[in-house]
Short mmCIF file of N, CA, C and O in Angstrom, two decimals:
data_model
loop_
_atom_site.label_atom_id
_atom_site.label_comp_id
_atom_site.label_asym_id
_atom_site.label_seq_id
_atom_site.Cartn_x
_atom_site.Cartn_y
_atom_site.Cartn_z
N MET W 1 0.85 -1.17 0.00
CA MET W 1 0.00 0.00 0.00
C MET W 1 0.89 1.23 0.00
O MET W 1 1.87 1.30 0.72
N SER W 2 0.54 2.17 -0.82
CA SER W 2 1.36 3.37 -0.90
C SER W 2 1.01 4.34 0.22
O SER W 2 -0.05 4.25 0.84
N GLY W 3 1.91 5.26 0.45
CA GLY W 3 1.68 6.27 1.47
C GLY W 3 0.49 7.15 1.14
O GLY W 3 -0.21 7.64 2.03
N LEU W 4 0.24 7.34 -0.15
CA LEU W 4 -0.90 8.16 -0.57
C LEU W 4 -2.21 7.54 -0.10
O LEU W 4 -3.07 8.23 0.47
N ILE W 5 -2.38 6.25 -0.31
CA ILE W 5 -3.62 5.59 0.11
C ILE W 5 -3.74 5.59 1.62
O ILE W 5 -4.82 5.80 2.18
N ALA W 6 -2.62 5.38 2.32
CA ALA W 6 -2.65 5.41 3.78
C ALA W 6 -3.06 6.77 4.29
O ALA W 6 -3.85 6.88 5.24
N ARG W 7 -2.57 7.84 3.67
CA ARG W 7 -2.95 9.19 4.09
C ARG W 7 -4.43 9.44 3.85
O ARG W 7 -5.10 10.09 4.65
N ILE W 8 -4.98 8.92 2.75
CA ILE W 8 -6.41 9.08 2.48
C ILE W 8 -7.23 8.36 3.54
O ILE W 8 -8.21 8.91 4.05
N ILE W 9 -6.82 7.14 3.89
CA ILE W 9 -7.53 6.39 4.92
C ILE W 9 -7.47 7.13 6.25
O ILE W 9 -8.49 7.26 6.95
N ILE W 10 -6.29 7.62 6.62
CA ILE W 10 -6.14 8.36 7.87
C ILE W 10 -7.00 9.61 7.85
O ILE W 10 -7.64 9.97 8.85
N ARG W 11 -7.05 10.30 6.72
CA ARG W 11 -7.85 11.52 6.62
C ARG W 11 -9.34 11.23 6.85
O ARG W 11 -10.02 11.96 7.55
N TYR W 12 -9.84 10.14 6.26
CA TYR W 12 -11.25 9.79 6.46
C TYR W 12 -11.53 9.40 7.91
O TYR W 12 -12.56 9.78 8.48
N ILE W 13 -10.63 8.65 8.52
CA ILE W 13 -10.82 8.26 9.93
C ILE W 13 -10.78 9.50 10.82
O ILE W 13 -11.62 9.66 11.71
N ALA W 14 -9.82 10.38 10.58
CA ALA W 14 -9.73 11.60 11.38
C ALA W 14 -10.97 12.48 11.18
O ALA W 14 -11.49 13.04 12.14
N GLY W 15 -11.46 12.56 9.95
CA GLY W 15 -12.67 13.33 9.69
C GLY W 15 -13.88 12.77 10.42
O GLY W 15 -14.71 13.52 10.95
N ALA W 16 -13.99 11.46 10.46
CA ALA W 16 -15.10 10.83 11.18
C ALA W 16 -15.00 11.11 12.67
O ALA W 16 -16.02 11.37 13.34
N LEU W 17 -13.78 11.06 13.20
CA LEU W 17 -13.61 11.35 14.63
C LEU W 17 -13.90 12.80 14.96
O LEU W 17 -14.46 13.10 16.02
N VAL W 18 -13.57 13.72 14.07
CA VAL W 18 -13.90 15.13 14.28
C VAL W 18 -15.41 15.32 14.22
O VAL W 18 -16.00 16.03 15.03
N ALA W 19 -16.08 14.66 13.27
CA ALA W 19 -17.53 14.78 13.13
C ALA W 19 -18.24 14.24 14.37
O ALA W 19 -19.29 14.77 14.76
N LYS W 20 -17.70 13.20 14.98
CA LYS W 20 -18.29 12.64 16.20
C LYS W 20 -17.97 13.47 17.43
O LYS W 20 -18.53 13.25 18.48
N GLY W 21 -17.03 14.39 17.29
CA GLY W 21 -16.64 15.23 18.43
C GLY W 21 -15.60 14.58 19.32
O GLY W 21 -15.34 15.05 20.42
N LEU W 22 -14.99 13.50 18.87
CA LEU W 22 -13.98 12.82 19.66
C LEU W 22 -12.58 13.37 19.44
O LEU W 22 -11.66 13.01 20.17
N LEU W 23 -12.42 14.23 18.44
CA LEU W 23 -11.12 14.75 18.06
C LEU W 23 -11.29 16.20 17.62
O LEU W 23 -12.26 16.52 16.93
N SER W 24 -10.36 17.05 18.02
CA SER W 24 -10.44 18.44 17.58
C SER W 24 -9.85 18.58 16.18
O SER W 24 -9.12 17.71 15.70
N ALA W 25 -10.15 19.69 15.51
CA ALA W 25 -9.66 19.91 14.15
C ALA W 25 -8.13 20.03 14.13
O ALA W 25 -7.49 19.58 13.18
N GLU W 26 -7.55 20.61 15.18
CA GLU W 26 -6.10 20.73 15.24
C GLU W 26 -5.44 19.36 15.37
O GLU W 26 -4.40 19.09 14.75
N ASP W 27 -6.03 18.48 16.17
CA ASP W 27 -5.50 17.13 16.31
C ASP W 27 -5.61 16.36 15.00
O ASP W 27 -4.72 15.60 14.64
N ALA W 28 -6.70 16.55 14.28
CA ALA W 28 -6.88 15.87 13.00
C ALA W 28 -5.82 16.32 12.00
O ALA W 28 -5.28 15.50 11.25
N TYR W 29 -5.50 17.62 12.00
CA TYR W 29 -4.45 18.12 11.12
C TYR W 29 -3.11 17.48 11.47
O TYR W 29 -2.35 17.07 10.59
N PHE W 30 -2.81 17.38 12.77
CA PHE W 30 -1.55 16.76 13.20
C PHE W 30 -1.48 15.31 12.76
O PHE W 30 -0.45 14.84 12.29
N ILE W 31 -2.58 14.58 12.89
CA ILE W 31 -2.61 13.17 12.49
C ILE W 31 -2.39 13.03 11.00
O ILE W 31 -1.65 12.16 10.54
N ASN W 32 -3.00 13.89 10.21
CA ASN W 32 -2.86 13.82 8.75
C ASN W 32 -1.45 14.18 8.28
O ASN W 32 -1.03 13.74 7.21
N ALA W 33 -0.73 14.97 9.04
CA ALA W 33 0.58 15.45 8.61
C ALA W 33 1.73 14.61 9.18
O ALA W 33 2.89 14.89 8.86
N ASP W 34 1.45 13.61 9.99
CA ASP W 34 2.51 12.84 10.65
C ASP W 34 2.97 11.68 9.76
O ASP W 34 2.23 10.72 9.56
N PRO W 35 4.19 11.74 9.22
CA PRO W 35 4.65 10.66 8.34
C PRO W 35 4.87 9.33 9.07
O PRO W 35 4.72 8.26 8.49
N GLU W 36 5.21 9.38 10.35
CA GLU W 36 5.38 8.13 11.11
C GLU W 36 4.05 7.40 11.27
O GLU W 36 4.00 6.18 11.24
N LEU W 37 2.97 8.15 11.45
CA LEU W 37 1.65 7.54 11.56
C LEU W 37 1.24 6.91 10.23
O LEU W 37 0.64 5.83 10.21
N VAL W 38 1.58 7.56 9.13
CA VAL W 38 1.29 6.99 7.80
C VAL W 38 2.03 5.67 7.64
O VAL W 38 1.47 4.68 7.17
N ASP W 39 3.29 5.62 8.07
CA ASP W 39 4.06 4.37 8.00
C ASP W 39 3.43 3.29 8.88
O ASP W 39 3.35 2.13 8.50
N LEU W 40 2.98 3.67 10.07
CA LEU W 40 2.35 2.72 10.98
C LEU W 40 1.07 2.16 10.38
O LEU W 40 0.84 0.95 10.42
N VAL W 41 0.24 3.03 9.81
CA VAL W 41 -1.01 2.56 9.20
C VAL W 41 -0.72 1.67 8.00
O VAL W 41 -1.35 0.62 7.83
N THR W 42 0.25 2.04 7.19
CA THR W 42 0.61 1.23 6.04
C THR W 42 1.07 -0.16 6.47
O THR W 42 0.65 -1.18 5.92
N THR W 43 1.91 -0.22 7.47
CA THR W 43 2.41 -1.50 7.97
C THR W 43 1.29 -2.33 8.59
O THR W 43 1.20 -3.54 8.36
N THR W 44 0.42 -1.70 9.35
CA THR W 44 -0.69 -2.40 9.99
C THR W 44 -1.65 -2.99 8.98
O THR W 44 -2.07 -4.15 9.09
N ILE W 45 -2.00 -2.21 7.97
CA ILE W 45 -2.91 -2.71 6.94
C ILE W 45 -2.25 -3.83 6.14
O ILE W 45 -2.88 -4.84 5.83
N GLY W 46 -0.97 -3.70 5.84
CA GLY W 46 -0.26 -4.75 5.14
C GLY W 46 -0.21 -6.04 5.95
O GLY W 46 -0.43 -7.14 5.41
N ALA W 47 0.03 -5.93 7.24
CA ALA W 47 0.06 -7.12 8.09
C ALA W 47 -1.33 -7.74 8.18
O ALA W 47 -1.46 -8.98 8.17
N GLY W 48 -2.35 -6.92 8.27
CA GLY W 48 -3.71 -7.44 8.30
C GLY W 48 -4.08 -8.19 7.04
O GLY W 48 -4.71 -9.25 7.08
N LEU W 49 -3.67 -7.66 5.90
CA LEU W 49 -3.93 -8.35 4.63
C LEU W 49 -3.16 -9.66 4.55
O LEU W 49 -3.68 -10.66 4.03
N MET W 50 -1.95 -9.68 5.07
CA MET W 50 -1.16 -10.91 5.08
C MET W 50 -1.84 -11.98 5.94
O MET W 50 -1.98 -13.13 5.53
N ILE W 51 -2.31 -11.58 7.11
CA ILE W 51 -2.99 -12.52 7.99
C ILE W 51 -4.28 -13.02 7.36
O ILE W 51 -4.58 -14.22 7.41
N ALA W 52 -5.04 -12.14 6.74
CA ALA W 52 -6.29 -12.55 6.09
C ALA W 52 -6.02 -13.52 4.94
O ALA W 52 -6.75 -14.50 4.77
N THR W 53 -4.97 -13.27 4.17
CA THR W 53 -4.62 -14.16 3.07
C THR W 53 -4.26 -15.54 3.57
O THR W 53 -4.74 -16.56 3.03
N GLU W 54 -3.45 -15.61 4.60
CA GLU W 54 -3.06 -16.90 5.16
C GLU W 54 -4.26 -17.63 5.76
O GLU W 54 -4.38 -18.85 5.65
N TRP W 55 -5.15 -16.90 6.41
CA TRP W 55 -6.33 -17.51 7.01
C TRP W 55 -7.24 -18.10 5.92
O TRP W 55 -7.74 -19.21 6.07
N PHE W 56 -7.45 -17.34 4.84
CA PHE W 56 -8.29 -17.85 3.76
C PHE W 56 -7.63 -19.06 3.07
O PHE W 56 -8.32 -19.98 2.65
N TYR W 57 -6.32 -19.07 2.97
CA TYR W 57 -5.62 -20.22 2.40
C TYR W 57 -5.82 -21.45 3.30
O TYR W 57 -6.10 -22.54 2.83
N TRP W 58 -5.69 -21.25 4.60
CA TRP W 58 -5.92 -22.34 5.55
C TRP W 58 -7.35 -22.86 5.44
O TRP W 58 -7.58 -24.07 5.43
N LEU W 59 -8.31 -21.94 5.35
CA LEU W 59 -9.71 -22.33 5.21
C LEU W 59 -9.94 -23.11 3.91
O LEU W 59 -10.65 -24.12 3.91
N ALA W 60 -9.34 -22.67 2.83
CA ALA W 60 -9.49 -23.35 1.55
C ALA W 60 -8.91 -24.76 1.61
O ALA W 60 -9.51 -25.71 1.08
N ARG W 61 -7.78 -24.92 2.26
CA ARG W 61 -7.20 -26.26 2.40
C ARG W 61 -8.07 -27.14 3.28
O ARG W 61 -8.28 -28.32 2.98
N LYS W 62 -8.62 -26.57 4.34
CA LYS W 62 -9.46 -27.34 5.24
C LYS W 62 -10.74 -27.80 4.56
O LYS W 62 -11.20 -28.92 4.78
N LEU W 63 -11.32 -26.97 3.73
CA LEU W 63 -12.58 -27.29 3.06
C LEU W 63 -12.39 -27.93 1.70
O LEU W 63 -13.37 -28.23 1.01
N GLY W 64 -11.15 -28.12 1.27
CA GLY W 64 -10.87 -28.77 0.01
C GLY W 64 -11.08 -27.90 -1.21
O GLY W 64 -11.27 -28.40 -2.32
N TRP W 65 -11.01 -26.59 -1.05
CA TRP W 65 -11.22 -25.67 -2.18
C TRP W 65 -9.95 -25.43 -2.97
O TRP W 65 -9.99 -24.78 -4.01
N GLU W 66 -8.82 -25.89 -2.52
CA GLU W 66 -7.55 -25.57 -3.17
C GLU W 66 -7.35 -26.33 -4.47
O GLU W 66 -6.49 -25.99 -5.25
N ARG W 67 -8.12 -27.35 -4.73
CA ARG W 67 -7.93 -28.15 -5.93
C ARG W 67 -8.69 -27.62 -7.09
O ARG W 67 -9.51 -27.02 -7.32
#
């Protein structure tokens, strides 16, 4: 996942938190501008996709779908 997509995801999450009143606009700006947070989100989403892929492979082998 590229940093661009990670920043878009972070921006939408931060916007939702601001709309709910759980985050101030200044905090949302800080979150959107933090490159370390973008790297963290990118790594987390990549790891989640890896785990999901392995789980579906395990499920396919268990149910005999791999053939």
